[in-house]
Tab-separated table of C-alpha atoms in Angstrom:
chain	number	residue	atom	x	y	z
A	1	MET	CA	-35.638	25.524	10.992
A	2	GLU	CA	-35.538	29.323	10.962
A	3	LEU	CA	-32.302	31.185	11.614
A	4	ALA	CA	-32.281	34.473	13.488
A	5	ASP	CA	-30.719	37.397	11.666
A	6	PRO	CA	-27.151	37.595	13.051
A	7	ILE	CA	-26.774	41.275	12.222
A	8	ASP	CA	-30.121	42.675	13.330
A	9	PHE	CA	-29.526	44.641	16.517
A	10	ALA	CA	-32.495	46.975	16.186
A	11	GLY	CA	-33.895	47.852	19.598
A	12	ARG	CA	-30.711	46.801	21.397
A	13	ALA	CA	-28.233	48.994	23.278
A	14	VAL	CA	-24.452	48.700	23.200
A	15	ILE	CA	-21.580	50.298	25.119
A	16	VAL	CA	-18.157	50.454	23.461
A	17	THR	CA	-15.431	51.721	25.774
A	18	GLY	CA	-12.702	53.614	23.972
A	19	GLY	CA	-15.168	53.858	21.118
A	20	THR	CA	-14.229	57.324	19.883
A	21	LYS	CA	-11.225	56.306	17.775
A	22	GLY	CA	-9.316	53.395	16.284
A	23	ILE	CA	-10.735	49.902	16.623
A	24	GLY	CA	-13.386	51.059	19.081
A	25	ALA	CA	-14.843	53.598	16.659
A	26	VAL	CA	-15.186	50.927	13.965
A	27	ILE	CA	-16.837	48.549	16.450
A	28	ALA	CA	-19.321	51.310	17.272
A	29	GLU	CA	-19.977	51.962	13.576
A	30	VAL	CA	-20.601	48.278	12.884
A	31	PHE	CA	-23.181	48.030	15.675
A	32	LEU	CA	-24.840	51.244	14.469
A	33	ALA	CA	-25.009	49.766	10.960
A	34	ALA	CA	-26.700	46.703	12.455
A	35	GLY	CA	-29.404	48.902	13.983
A	36	ALA	CA	-28.212	49.168	17.588
A	37	GLU	CA	-28.176	52.223	19.798
A	38	VAL	CA	-24.559	52.810	20.792
A	39	MET	CA	-22.891	54.659	23.651
A	40	VAL	CA	-19.173	55.379	23.451
A	41	CYS	CA	-16.995	56.888	26.132
A	42	GLY	CA	-13.672	58.565	26.699
A	43	ARG	CA	-12.188	61.161	28.964
A	44	THR	CA	-12.785	63.939	26.398
A	45	ALA	CA	-15.344	64.332	23.640
A	46	PRO	CA	-14.049	63.654	20.105
A	47	ALA	CA	-14.366	66.075	17.209
A	48	ALA	CA	-16.780	63.642	15.546
A	49	LEU	CA	-18.671	60.640	16.870
A	50	PRO	CA	-18.855	57.231	15.136
A	51	SER	CA	-21.791	57.149	12.743
A	52	SER	CA	-23.454	54.958	10.149
A	53	GLY	CA	-26.507	55.389	7.937
A	54	GLY	CA	-27.214	58.845	9.278
A	55	ARG	CA	-27.162	57.683	12.900
A	56	SER	CA	-24.472	58.562	15.422
A	57	ALA	CA	-23.304	57.103	18.685
A	58	ALA	CA	-23.996	58.907	21.945
A	59	PHE	CA	-21.065	60.001	24.097
A	60	HIS	CA	-20.524	59.969	27.856
A	61	ALA	CA	-17.352	61.488	29.303
A	62	THR	CA	-15.889	58.789	31.544
A	63	ASP	CA	-12.618	57.727	33.090
A	64	ILE	CA	-13.451	54.037	33.351
A	65	ARG	CA	-10.524	53.472	35.709
A	66	ASP	CA	-12.742	55.075	38.362
A	67	PRO	CA	-15.328	52.520	39.603
A	68	THR	CA	-17.898	55.247	40.324
A	69	ALA	CA	-17.473	56.744	36.860
A	70	ALA	CA	-17.711	53.290	35.258
A	71	ALA	CA	-21.009	52.660	37.058
A	72	GLY	CA	-22.193	56.099	35.957
A	73	LEU	CA	-21.510	55.228	32.317
A	74	VAL	CA	-23.695	52.140	32.561
A	75	ALA	CA	-26.445	54.005	34.408
A	76	ALA	CA	-26.458	56.794	31.819
A	77	THR	CA	-26.690	54.258	28.990
A	78	ALA	CA	-29.547	52.320	30.596
A	79	GLU	CA	-31.398	55.564	31.315
A	80	ARG	CA	-30.964	56.881	27.781
A	81	PHE	CA	-31.827	53.688	25.905
A	82	GLY	CA	-33.971	51.889	28.483
A	83	ARG	CA	-31.749	48.806	28.468
A	84	LEU	CA	-28.219	47.469	27.939
A	85	ASP	CA	-27.600	44.395	25.812
A	86	VAL	CA	-23.915	44.431	24.911
A	87	LEU	CA	-20.756	45.741	26.518
A	88	VAL	CA	-17.551	45.794	24.479
A	89	ASN	CA	-14.580	46.440	26.751
A	90	ASN	CA	-12.287	47.838	24.091
A	91	ALA	CA	-10.362	50.607	25.857
A	92	GLY	CA	-6.757	49.680	26.548
A	93	GLY	CA	-3.195	49.934	25.368
A	94	SER	CA	0.219	50.974	26.595
A	95	PRO	CA	3.446	52.475	25.262
A	96	ASP	CA	6.479	50.207	25.387
A	97	ALA	CA	8.485	50.456	28.586
A	98	ASP	CA	11.610	48.806	29.983
A	99	ALA	CA	10.515	46.510	32.810
A	100	ALA	CA	13.810	47.057	34.640
A	101	THR	CA	13.293	50.794	35.049
A	102	VAL	CA	9.574	51.457	34.632
A	103	SER	CA	7.941	53.321	37.513
A	104	PRO	CA	5.354	51.757	39.842
A	105	ARG	CA	2.933	54.515	38.813
A	106	PHE	CA	3.229	53.507	35.157
A	107	VAL	CA	2.530	49.872	35.996
A	108	GLU	CA	-0.494	50.840	38.099
A	109	LYS	CA	-1.952	52.949	35.274
A	110	VAL	CA	-1.461	50.201	32.683
A	111	VAL	CA	-3.089	47.556	34.876
A	112	ALA	CA	-5.912	49.947	35.805
A	113	LEU	CA	-6.801	50.641	32.173
A	114	ASN	CA	-6.376	47.138	30.755
A	115	LEU	CA	-7.679	44.980	33.603
A	116	LEU	CA	-9.391	46.866	36.416
A	117	ALA	CA	-11.463	49.182	34.212
A	118	PRO	CA	-13.032	46.306	32.215
A	119	PHE	CA	-13.892	44.653	35.531
A	120	TYR	CA	-15.551	47.814	36.857
A	121	VAL	CA	-17.665	48.405	33.743
A	122	ALA	CA	-18.613	44.727	33.477
A	123	GLN	CA	-19.745	44.638	37.116
A	124	ALA	CA	-22.105	47.544	36.552
A	125	ALA	CA	-23.313	46.168	33.204
A	126	ASN	CA	-24.099	42.777	34.734
A	127	LEU	CA	-26.441	44.383	37.268
A	128	VAL	CA	-28.540	45.726	34.389
A	129	MET	CA	-28.277	42.758	32.028
A	130	ARG	CA	-29.182	40.081	34.565
A	131	GLU	CA	-32.549	41.751	35.178
A	132	GLN	CA	-33.512	41.636	31.494
A	133	PRO	CA	-35.336	38.584	30.109
A	134	GLU	CA	-32.857	38.500	27.201
A	135	GLY	CA	-29.830	38.902	29.450
A	136	GLY	CA	-26.792	40.355	27.763
A	137	ALA	CA	-23.276	39.842	26.450
A	138	VAL	CA	-19.887	41.176	27.535
A	139	ILE	CA	-16.989	41.085	25.071
A	140	ASN	CA	-13.465	41.816	26.260
A	141	ILE	CA	-10.943	42.891	23.641
A	142	GLY	CA	-7.627	41.283	24.510
A	143	SER	CA	-4.283	40.955	22.787
A	144	VAL	CA	-1.855	38.372	21.493
A	145	SER	CA	0.474	39.808	24.140
A	146	ALA	CA	-1.477	37.809	26.723
A	147	HIS	CA	-0.222	34.634	25.030
A	148	ASP	CA	3.085	35.760	23.505
A	149	PRO	CA	4.589	38.804	25.255
A	150	GLN	CA	7.038	41.022	23.405
A	151	PRO	CA	9.929	42.991	24.942
A	152	GLY	CA	8.727	46.257	26.451
A	153	THR	CA	5.238	44.994	27.272
A	154	ALA	CA	5.581	43.376	30.706
A	155	ALA	CA	2.843	45.337	32.496
A	156	TYR	CA	0.564	45.325	29.445
A	157	SER	CA	1.009	41.611	28.790
A	158	ALA	CA	0.343	40.769	32.434
A	159	ALA	CA	-2.811	42.901	32.451
A	160	LYS	CA	-4.082	41.342	29.228
A	161	ALA	CA	-3.405	37.841	30.558
A	162	GLY	CA	-5.437	38.855	33.587
A	163	LEU	CA	-8.258	40.047	31.334
A	164	LEU	CA	-8.440	36.613	29.725
A	165	GLY	CA	-8.591	34.991	33.165
A	166	LEU	CA	-11.242	37.477	34.243
A	167	THR	CA	-13.310	36.614	31.176
A	168	ARG	CA	-13.351	32.936	32.044
A	169	ALA	CA	-14.150	33.600	35.701
A	170	LEU	CA	-17.067	35.924	34.930
A	171	ALA	CA	-18.376	33.504	32.301
A	172	LEU	CA	-18.689	30.896	35.045
A	173	GLU	CA	-20.323	33.223	37.548
A	174	TRP	CA	-22.767	35.141	35.371
A	175	ALA	CA	-24.133	32.464	33.041
A	176	PRO	CA	-26.682	31.723	31.817
A	177	ARG	CA	-28.199	35.214	31.814
A	178	VAL	CA	-25.014	37.076	30.865
A	179	ARG	CA	-22.418	35.605	28.493
A	180	VAL	CA	-18.802	36.793	28.741
A	181	ASN	CA	-16.302	36.199	25.938
A	182	HIS	CA	-12.858	37.352	24.867
A	183	ILE	CA	-11.266	38.307	21.553
A	184	THR	CA	-7.529	37.880	21.132
A	185	ALA	CA	-6.719	40.644	18.689
A	186	GLY	CA	-3.526	40.510	16.684
A	187	LEU	CA	-1.679	43.233	14.807
A	188	VAL	CA	-4.233	45.778	13.614
A	189	ARG	CA	-3.743	48.434	10.951
A	190	THR	CA	-4.933	51.725	12.456
A	191	ALA	CA	-3.994	55.392	12.138
A	192	ASP	CA	-1.192	54.683	14.609
A	193	ALA	CA	0.234	51.801	12.572
A	194	ALA	CA	3.372	53.707	11.580
A	195	ALA	CA	4.261	54.412	15.197
A	196	LEU	CA	3.575	50.826	16.220
A	197	TYR	CA	4.935	48.819	13.292
A	198	GLY	CA	7.338	51.099	11.428
A	199	ASP	CA	7.278	53.745	8.727
A	200	ASP	CA	5.960	51.285	6.147
A	201	GLY	CA	2.666	51.092	8.084
A	202	GLY	CA	3.190	47.446	8.944
A	203	ALA	CA	3.989	46.063	5.482
A	204	ALA	CA	7.121	44.279	6.691
A	205	VAL	CA	5.462	43.025	9.855
A	206	ALA	CA	2.590	41.597	7.805
A	207	GLY	CA	5.051	39.111	6.336
A	208	ILE	CA	5.168	37.169	9.600
A	209	VAL	CA	1.367	36.776	9.739
A	210	PRO	CA	0.040	33.645	7.976
A	211	MET	CA	-2.801	35.658	6.389
A	212	GLY	CA	-0.220	37.994	4.871
A	213	ARG	CA	-1.685	41.220	6.209
A	214	LEU	CA	-2.409	43.102	9.388
A	215	ALA	CA	-5.985	42.971	10.614
A	216	ALA	CA	-8.363	45.741	9.669
A	217	PRO	CA	-10.379	47.210	12.544
A	218	ALA	CA	-13.480	45.765	10.882
A	219	ASP	CA	-12.126	42.244	11.400
A	220	ALA	CA	-12.369	42.703	15.165
A	221	ALA	CA	-15.670	44.563	14.866
A	222	HIS	CA	-17.343	41.785	12.895
A	223	ALA	CA	-16.168	39.245	15.470
A	224	CYS	CA	-17.855	41.367	18.160
A	225	LEU	CA	-21.055	41.411	16.142
A	226	TRP	CA	-21.052	37.612	15.945
A	227	LEU	CA	-20.265	37.065	19.625
A	228	ALA	CA	-23.034	39.444	20.645
A	229	GLY	CA	-25.597	37.940	18.294
A	230	PRO	CA	-28.022	35.018	18.335
A	231	HIS	CA	-25.720	32.624	16.469
A	232	ALA	CA	-23.339	32.708	19.446
A	233	ALA	CA	-26.043	32.120	22.042
A	234	TYR	CA	-24.195	29.088	23.480
A	235	VAL	CA	-20.719	30.621	23.274
A	236	ASN	CA	-19.542	31.575	26.759
A	237	GLY	CA	-16.068	31.885	28.249
A	238	ALA	CA	-14.524	31.588	24.796
A	239	ASP	CA	-11.299	33.124	23.504
A	240	LEU	CA	-11.851	33.941	19.832
A	241	ALA	CA	-8.552	34.454	17.995
A	242	VAL	CA	-8.707	37.290	15.476
A	243	HIS	CA	-5.023	37.396	14.636
A	244	GLY	CA	-4.686	35.949	11.148
A	245	GLY	CA	-3.180	32.710	12.425
A	246	GLY	CA	-0.728	34.293	14.851
A	247	GLU	CA	2.917	34.689	13.869
A	248	ILE	CA	5.033	32.389	11.721
A	249	PRO	CA	7.739	30.899	14.020
A	250	ALA	CA	11.069	32.733	13.897
A	251	ARG	CA	12.970	29.467	13.371
A	252	TYR	CA	10.982	28.843	10.188
A	253	LEU	CA	11.617	32.359	8.888
A	254	ALA	CA	15.306	32.075	9.745
A	255	ARG	CA	15.605	28.787	7.846
A	256	ARG	CA	13.888	30.283	4.800
A	257	ALA	CA	15.902	33.514	4.795
A	258	PRO	CA	18.381	33.842	1.904
A	259	ARG	CA	21.987	33.202	2.888
A	260	LEU	CA	24.639	35.672	1.827
């Protein structure tokens, strides 16, 4: 039995939304390193594009919350590379907000970015992928907040829970030509780690993760590479947990804490 190379993406085209910084930039770099042609998007062009081995990603200015713009991103990618094999819906996020006082406009913007935009881009991508003999793969980057919300994340958690439901629904509708899967990302160490997890960059928070550390962006990127590759050819509608085992239960930590 011969095994296909799981990291050979030469001749394949990939879109990474939100791929100009943070986790998305590393996902783009990993696919470039594997030989793929990569398109990243954002509302404004970055100072530098993701690159690997002397090759750089292409950039298309897009507000993916706009269905017409999302379709334009896919069309531009297919025109430039002649095909589209992988879509990574990575763009997302939200600042913390008090659910009791948050404005309707804030909620609408959070849901638009984290749920509606992935739907819009996936719809357009499916139209291209389903016409290709090899089909394609859609990977939605979710969050542990979909499973275990934290205070201040009501709109974000609801949108991410919706993204997981959307993944499973599209996996049913678009198979077998197009596979749709989901990654539940945990706490990730990025340039914004201090703002998110404290001045220690997440060192204290890492103590509640069974693996003893926050995820590196590459942890999520490598999971994308596997889900998009030939070794995951029968994986569809899955929720792949990339969160280091989740969080150690508070009752366990409380019992183990030293008593004064």
